[in-house]
PDB file of C-alpha atoms and ligand atoms in Angstrom:
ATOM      1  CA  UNK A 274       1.671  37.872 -20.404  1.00  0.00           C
ATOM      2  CA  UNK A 275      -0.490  36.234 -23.049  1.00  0.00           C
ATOM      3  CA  UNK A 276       0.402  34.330 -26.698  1.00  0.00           C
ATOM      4  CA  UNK A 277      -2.515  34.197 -29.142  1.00  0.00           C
ATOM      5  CA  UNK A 278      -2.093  31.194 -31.441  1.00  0.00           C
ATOM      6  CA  UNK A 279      -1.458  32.872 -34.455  1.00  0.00           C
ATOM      7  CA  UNK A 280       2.092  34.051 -32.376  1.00  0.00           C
ATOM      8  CA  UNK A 281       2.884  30.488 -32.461  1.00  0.00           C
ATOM      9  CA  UNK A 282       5.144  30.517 -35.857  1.00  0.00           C
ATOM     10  CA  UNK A 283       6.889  27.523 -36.194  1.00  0.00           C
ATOM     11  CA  UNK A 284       8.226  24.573 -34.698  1.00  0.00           C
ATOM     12  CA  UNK A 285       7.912  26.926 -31.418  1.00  0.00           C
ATOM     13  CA  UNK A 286       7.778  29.826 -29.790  1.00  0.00           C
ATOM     14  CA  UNK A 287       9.976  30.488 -26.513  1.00  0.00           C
ATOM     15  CA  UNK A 288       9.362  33.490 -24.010  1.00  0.00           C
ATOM     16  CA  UNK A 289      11.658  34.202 -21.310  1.00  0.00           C
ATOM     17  CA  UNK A 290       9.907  35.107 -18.051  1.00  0.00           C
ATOM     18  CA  UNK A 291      10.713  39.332 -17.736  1.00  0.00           C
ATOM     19  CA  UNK A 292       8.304  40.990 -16.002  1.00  0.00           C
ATOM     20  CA  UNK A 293       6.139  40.020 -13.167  1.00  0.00           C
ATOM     21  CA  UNK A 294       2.860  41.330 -13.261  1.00  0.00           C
ATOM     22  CA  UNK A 295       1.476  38.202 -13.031  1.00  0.00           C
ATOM     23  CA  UNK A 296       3.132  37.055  -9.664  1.00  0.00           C
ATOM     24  CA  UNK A 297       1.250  36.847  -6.479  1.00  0.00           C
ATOM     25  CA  UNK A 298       2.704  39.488  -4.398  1.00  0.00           C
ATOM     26  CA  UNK A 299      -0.503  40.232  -2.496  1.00  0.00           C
ATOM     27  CA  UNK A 300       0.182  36.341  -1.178  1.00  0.00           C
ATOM     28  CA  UNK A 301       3.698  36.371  -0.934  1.00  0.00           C
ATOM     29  CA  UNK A 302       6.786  38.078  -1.020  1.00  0.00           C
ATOM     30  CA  UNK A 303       9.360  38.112  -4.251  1.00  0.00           C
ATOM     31  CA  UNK A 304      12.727  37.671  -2.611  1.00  0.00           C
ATOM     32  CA  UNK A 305      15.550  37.745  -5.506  1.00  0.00           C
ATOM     33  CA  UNK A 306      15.434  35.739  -8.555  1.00  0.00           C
ATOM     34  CA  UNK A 307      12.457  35.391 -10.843  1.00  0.00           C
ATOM     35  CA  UNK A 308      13.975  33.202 -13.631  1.00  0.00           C
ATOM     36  CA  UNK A 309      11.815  30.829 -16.138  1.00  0.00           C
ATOM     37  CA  UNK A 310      11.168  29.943 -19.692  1.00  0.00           C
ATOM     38  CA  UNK A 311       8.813  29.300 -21.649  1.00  0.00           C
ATOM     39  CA  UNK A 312       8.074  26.911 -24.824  1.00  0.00           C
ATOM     40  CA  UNK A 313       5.126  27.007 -26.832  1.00  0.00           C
ATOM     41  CA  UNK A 314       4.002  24.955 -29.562  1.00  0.00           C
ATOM     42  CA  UNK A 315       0.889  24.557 -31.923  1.00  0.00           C
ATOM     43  CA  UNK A 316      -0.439  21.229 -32.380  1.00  0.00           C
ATOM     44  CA  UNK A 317      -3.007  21.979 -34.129  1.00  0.00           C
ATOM     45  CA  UNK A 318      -5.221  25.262 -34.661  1.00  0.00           C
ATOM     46  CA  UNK A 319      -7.133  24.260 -31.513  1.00  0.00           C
ATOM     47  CA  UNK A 320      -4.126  22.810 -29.386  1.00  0.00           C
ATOM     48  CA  UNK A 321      -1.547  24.163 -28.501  1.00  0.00           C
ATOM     49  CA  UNK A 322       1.494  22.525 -25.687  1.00  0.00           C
ATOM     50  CA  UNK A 323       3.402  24.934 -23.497  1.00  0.00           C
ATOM     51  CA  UNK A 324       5.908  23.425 -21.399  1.00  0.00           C
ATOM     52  CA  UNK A 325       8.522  25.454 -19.155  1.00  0.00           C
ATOM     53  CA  UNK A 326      10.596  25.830 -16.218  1.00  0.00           C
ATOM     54  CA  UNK A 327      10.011  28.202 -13.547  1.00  0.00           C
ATOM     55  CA  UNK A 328      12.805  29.031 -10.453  1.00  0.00           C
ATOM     56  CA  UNK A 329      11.543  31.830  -7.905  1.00  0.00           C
ATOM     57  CA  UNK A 330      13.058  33.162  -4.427  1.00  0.00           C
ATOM     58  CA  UNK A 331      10.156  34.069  -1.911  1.00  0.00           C
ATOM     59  CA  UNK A 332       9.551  34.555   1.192  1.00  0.00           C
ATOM     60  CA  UNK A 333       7.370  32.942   3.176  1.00  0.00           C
ATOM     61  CA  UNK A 334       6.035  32.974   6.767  1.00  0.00           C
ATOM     62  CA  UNK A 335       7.884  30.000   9.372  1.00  0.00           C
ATOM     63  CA  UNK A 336       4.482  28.446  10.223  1.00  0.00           C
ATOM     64  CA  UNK A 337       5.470  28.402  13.942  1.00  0.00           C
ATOM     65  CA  UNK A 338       6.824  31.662  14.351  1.00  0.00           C
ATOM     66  CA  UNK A 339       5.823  33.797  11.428  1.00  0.00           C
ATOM     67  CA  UNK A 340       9.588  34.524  10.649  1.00  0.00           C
ATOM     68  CA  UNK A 341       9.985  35.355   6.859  1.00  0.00           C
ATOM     69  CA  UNK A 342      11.864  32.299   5.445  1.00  0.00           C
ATOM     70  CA  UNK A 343      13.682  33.059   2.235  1.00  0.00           C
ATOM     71  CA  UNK A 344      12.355  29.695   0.554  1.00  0.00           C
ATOM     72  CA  UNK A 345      13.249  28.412  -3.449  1.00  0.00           C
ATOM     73  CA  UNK A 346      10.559  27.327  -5.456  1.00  0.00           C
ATOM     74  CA  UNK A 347      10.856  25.723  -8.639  1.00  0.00           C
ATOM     75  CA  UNK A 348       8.531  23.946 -11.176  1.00  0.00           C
ATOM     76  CA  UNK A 349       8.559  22.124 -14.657  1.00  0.00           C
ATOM     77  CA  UNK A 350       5.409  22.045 -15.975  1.00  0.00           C
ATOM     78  CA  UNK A 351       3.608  21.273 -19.080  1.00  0.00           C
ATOM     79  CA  UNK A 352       0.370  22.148 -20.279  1.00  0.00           C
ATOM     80  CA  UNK A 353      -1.676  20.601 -22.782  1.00  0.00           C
ATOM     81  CA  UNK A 354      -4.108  24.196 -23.960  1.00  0.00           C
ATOM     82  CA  UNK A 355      -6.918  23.089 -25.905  1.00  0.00           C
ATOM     83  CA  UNK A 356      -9.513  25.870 -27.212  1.00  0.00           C
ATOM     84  CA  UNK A 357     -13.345  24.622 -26.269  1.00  0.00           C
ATOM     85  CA  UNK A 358     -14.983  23.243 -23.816  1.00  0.00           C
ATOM     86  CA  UNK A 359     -14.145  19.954 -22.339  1.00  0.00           C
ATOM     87  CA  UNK A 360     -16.607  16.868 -23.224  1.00  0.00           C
ATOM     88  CA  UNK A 361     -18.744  15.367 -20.500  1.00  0.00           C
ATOM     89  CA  UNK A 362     -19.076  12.943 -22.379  1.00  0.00           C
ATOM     90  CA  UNK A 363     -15.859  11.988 -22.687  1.00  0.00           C
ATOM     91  CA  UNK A 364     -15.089  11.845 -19.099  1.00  0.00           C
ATOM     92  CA  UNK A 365     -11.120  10.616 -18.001  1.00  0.00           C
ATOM     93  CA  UNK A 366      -8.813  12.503 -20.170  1.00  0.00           C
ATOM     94  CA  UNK A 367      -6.915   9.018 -20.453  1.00  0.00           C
ATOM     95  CA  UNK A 368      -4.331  10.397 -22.801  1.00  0.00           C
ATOM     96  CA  UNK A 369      -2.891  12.817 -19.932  1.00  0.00           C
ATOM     97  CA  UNK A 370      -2.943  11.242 -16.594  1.00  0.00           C
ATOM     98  CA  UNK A 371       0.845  11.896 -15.729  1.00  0.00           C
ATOM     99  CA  UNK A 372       0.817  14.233 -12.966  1.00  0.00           C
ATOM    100  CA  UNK A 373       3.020  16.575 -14.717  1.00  0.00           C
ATOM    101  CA  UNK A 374       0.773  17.303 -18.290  1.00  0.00           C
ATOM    102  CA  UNK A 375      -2.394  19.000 -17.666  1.00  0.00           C
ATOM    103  CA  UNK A 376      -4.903  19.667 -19.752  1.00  0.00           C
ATOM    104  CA  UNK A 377      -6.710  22.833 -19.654  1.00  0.00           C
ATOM    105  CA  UNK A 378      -9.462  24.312 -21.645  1.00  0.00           C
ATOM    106  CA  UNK A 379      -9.586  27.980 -23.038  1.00  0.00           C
ATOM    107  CA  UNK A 380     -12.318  29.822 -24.608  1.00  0.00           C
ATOM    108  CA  UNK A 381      -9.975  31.899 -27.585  1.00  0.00           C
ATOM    109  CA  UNK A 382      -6.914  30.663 -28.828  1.00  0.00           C
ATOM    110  CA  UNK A 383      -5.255  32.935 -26.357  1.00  0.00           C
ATOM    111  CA  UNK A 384      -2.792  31.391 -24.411  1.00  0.00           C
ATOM    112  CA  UNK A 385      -2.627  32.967 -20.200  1.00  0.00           C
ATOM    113  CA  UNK A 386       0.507  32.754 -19.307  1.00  0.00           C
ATOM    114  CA  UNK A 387       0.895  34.345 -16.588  1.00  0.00           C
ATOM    115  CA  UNK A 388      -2.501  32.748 -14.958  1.00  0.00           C
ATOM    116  CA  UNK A 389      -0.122  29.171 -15.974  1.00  0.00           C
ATOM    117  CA  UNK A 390       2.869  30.698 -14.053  1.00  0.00           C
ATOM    118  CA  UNK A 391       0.843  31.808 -10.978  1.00  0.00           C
ATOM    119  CA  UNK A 392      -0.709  28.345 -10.843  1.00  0.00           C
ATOM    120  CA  UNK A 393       2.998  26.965 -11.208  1.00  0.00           C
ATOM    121  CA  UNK A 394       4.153  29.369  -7.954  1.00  0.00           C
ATOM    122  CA  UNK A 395       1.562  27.608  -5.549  1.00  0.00           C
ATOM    123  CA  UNK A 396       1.809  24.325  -6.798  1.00  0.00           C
ATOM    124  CA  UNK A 397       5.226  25.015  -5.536  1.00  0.00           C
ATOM    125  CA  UNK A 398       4.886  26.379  -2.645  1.00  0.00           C
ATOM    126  CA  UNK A 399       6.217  23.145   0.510  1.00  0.00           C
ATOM    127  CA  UNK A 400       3.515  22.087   2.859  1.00  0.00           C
ATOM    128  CA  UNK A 401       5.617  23.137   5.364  1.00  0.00           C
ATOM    129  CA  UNK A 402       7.476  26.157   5.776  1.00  0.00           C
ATOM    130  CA  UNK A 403      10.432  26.356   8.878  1.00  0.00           C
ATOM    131  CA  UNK A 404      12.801  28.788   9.464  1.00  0.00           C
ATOM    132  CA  UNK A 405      14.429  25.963  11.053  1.00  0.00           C
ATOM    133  CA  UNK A 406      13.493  22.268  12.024  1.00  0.00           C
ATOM    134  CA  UNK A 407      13.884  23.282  15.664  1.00  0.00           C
ATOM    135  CA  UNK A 408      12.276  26.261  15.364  1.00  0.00           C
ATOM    136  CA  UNK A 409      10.002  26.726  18.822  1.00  0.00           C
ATOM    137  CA  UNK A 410       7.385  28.797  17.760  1.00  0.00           C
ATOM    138  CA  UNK A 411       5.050  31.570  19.552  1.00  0.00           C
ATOM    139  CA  UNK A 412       3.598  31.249  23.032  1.00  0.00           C
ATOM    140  CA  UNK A 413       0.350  30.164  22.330  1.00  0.00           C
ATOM    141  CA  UNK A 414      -0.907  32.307  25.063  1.00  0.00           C
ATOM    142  CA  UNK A 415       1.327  35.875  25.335  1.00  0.00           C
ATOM    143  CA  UNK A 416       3.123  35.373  22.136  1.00  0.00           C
ATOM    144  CA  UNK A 417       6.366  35.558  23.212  1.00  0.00           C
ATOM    145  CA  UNK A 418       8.490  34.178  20.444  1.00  0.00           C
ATOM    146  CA  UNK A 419       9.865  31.087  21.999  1.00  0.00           C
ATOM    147  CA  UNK A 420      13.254  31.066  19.966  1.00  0.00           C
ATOM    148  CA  UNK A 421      14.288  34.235  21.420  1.00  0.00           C
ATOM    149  CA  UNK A 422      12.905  34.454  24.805  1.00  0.00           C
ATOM    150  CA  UNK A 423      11.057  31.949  27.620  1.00  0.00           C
ATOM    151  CA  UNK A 424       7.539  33.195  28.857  1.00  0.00           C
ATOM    152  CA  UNK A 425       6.245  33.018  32.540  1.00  0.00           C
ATOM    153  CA  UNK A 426       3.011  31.161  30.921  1.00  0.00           C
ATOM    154  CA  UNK A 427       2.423  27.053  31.645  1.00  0.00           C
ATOM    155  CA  UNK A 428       3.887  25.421  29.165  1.00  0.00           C
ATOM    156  CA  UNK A 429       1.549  21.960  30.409  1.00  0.00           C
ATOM    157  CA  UNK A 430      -1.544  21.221  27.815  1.00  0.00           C
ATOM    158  CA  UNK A 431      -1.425  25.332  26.189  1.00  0.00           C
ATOM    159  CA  UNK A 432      -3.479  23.279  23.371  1.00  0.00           C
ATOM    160  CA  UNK A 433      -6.456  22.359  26.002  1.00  0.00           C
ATOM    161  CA  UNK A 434      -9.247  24.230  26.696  1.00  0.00           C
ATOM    162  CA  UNK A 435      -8.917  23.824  29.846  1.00  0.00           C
ATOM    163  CA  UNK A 436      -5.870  25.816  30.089  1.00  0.00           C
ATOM    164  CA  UNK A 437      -7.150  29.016  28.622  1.00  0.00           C
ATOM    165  CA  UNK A 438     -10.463  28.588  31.564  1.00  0.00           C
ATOM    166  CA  UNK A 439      -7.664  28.338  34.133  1.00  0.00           C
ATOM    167  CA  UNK A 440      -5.947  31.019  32.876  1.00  0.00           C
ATOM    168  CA  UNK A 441      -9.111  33.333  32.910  1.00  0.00           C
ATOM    169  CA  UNK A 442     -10.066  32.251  36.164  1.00  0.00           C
ATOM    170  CA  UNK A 443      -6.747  32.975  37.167  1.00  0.00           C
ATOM    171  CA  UNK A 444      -7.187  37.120  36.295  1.00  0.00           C
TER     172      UNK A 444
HETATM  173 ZN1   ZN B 731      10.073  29.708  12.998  1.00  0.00          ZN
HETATM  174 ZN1   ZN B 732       3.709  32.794  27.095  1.00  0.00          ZN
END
């Protein structure tokens, strides 16, 4: 999913997200939708601003449990593609500090976006992923998922070292 700059007739150019070659599906799951759009416009023959909207169903593993959580992800985003290399010199991009512009530097006046997208899907993704805010989690020490069943294993200090030596000693 690339644009080249000479694509860009126009006021703009939009693209509708339709295929999804470029998702991560070795990371993650694609669970239903896939929807976004895309808006692309030349500001000059070196810059070019894409801005869109990206809304994606995944799953994802419960970090306590491992349970696949269906979980929504969405993102508006807009990029600021500039062809060249940035300036050292030049140091703070001042003009683009807002979290939500970035600025990023390509070597052809080819625009990646899918590589934009994929960036978009982890910048999504929560810090924390639940199946549920209770959710108990694995025994630390038989794996017994905790939600469904309770374990014969100490449930004192299972974080301590101390409790895996007692446990060995124990055998
Ligand atoms: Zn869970
Ligand atoms: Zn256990």
């Amino acid at each position: 999913m690339k644009i080249a700059f000479h694509e860009i007739i126009g006021a703009e150019v939009t693209r509708e997200i339709s295929d999804d070659g470029w998702f991560p599906h070795d990371d993650m799951t694609l669970a239903g939708t896939l929807d976004g759009h895309l808006s692309i416009s030349k500001k000059s023959d070196a810059e070019a601003l894409v801005t869109g909207r990206l809304q994606a169903l995944v799953e994802l593993p419960c970090d306590r449990c491992c349970r696949l959580v269906k979980t929504a992800l969405s993102a508006d985003f807009e990029y600021d593609c500039v062809v060249g290399k940035e300036d050292p010199h030049t140091g703070i991009d001042t003009e683009c500090r807002e979290e939500d512009c970035c600025r990023i530097y390509i070597n052809e006046p080819v625009i990646d976006l899918g590589e934009i997208l994929r960036e978009q899907v982890y910048l999504a993704l929560p810090v924390q992923v639940l199946c549920r805010q209770s959710c108990k989690g694995l025994c630390h020490q038989c794996g017994a998922d905790l939600n469904n069943e309770s374990c014969s294993c100490s449930s004192s200090d299972l974080s301590s070292p101390f409790a895996v030596l007692r446990q060995l000693k124990g055998k």
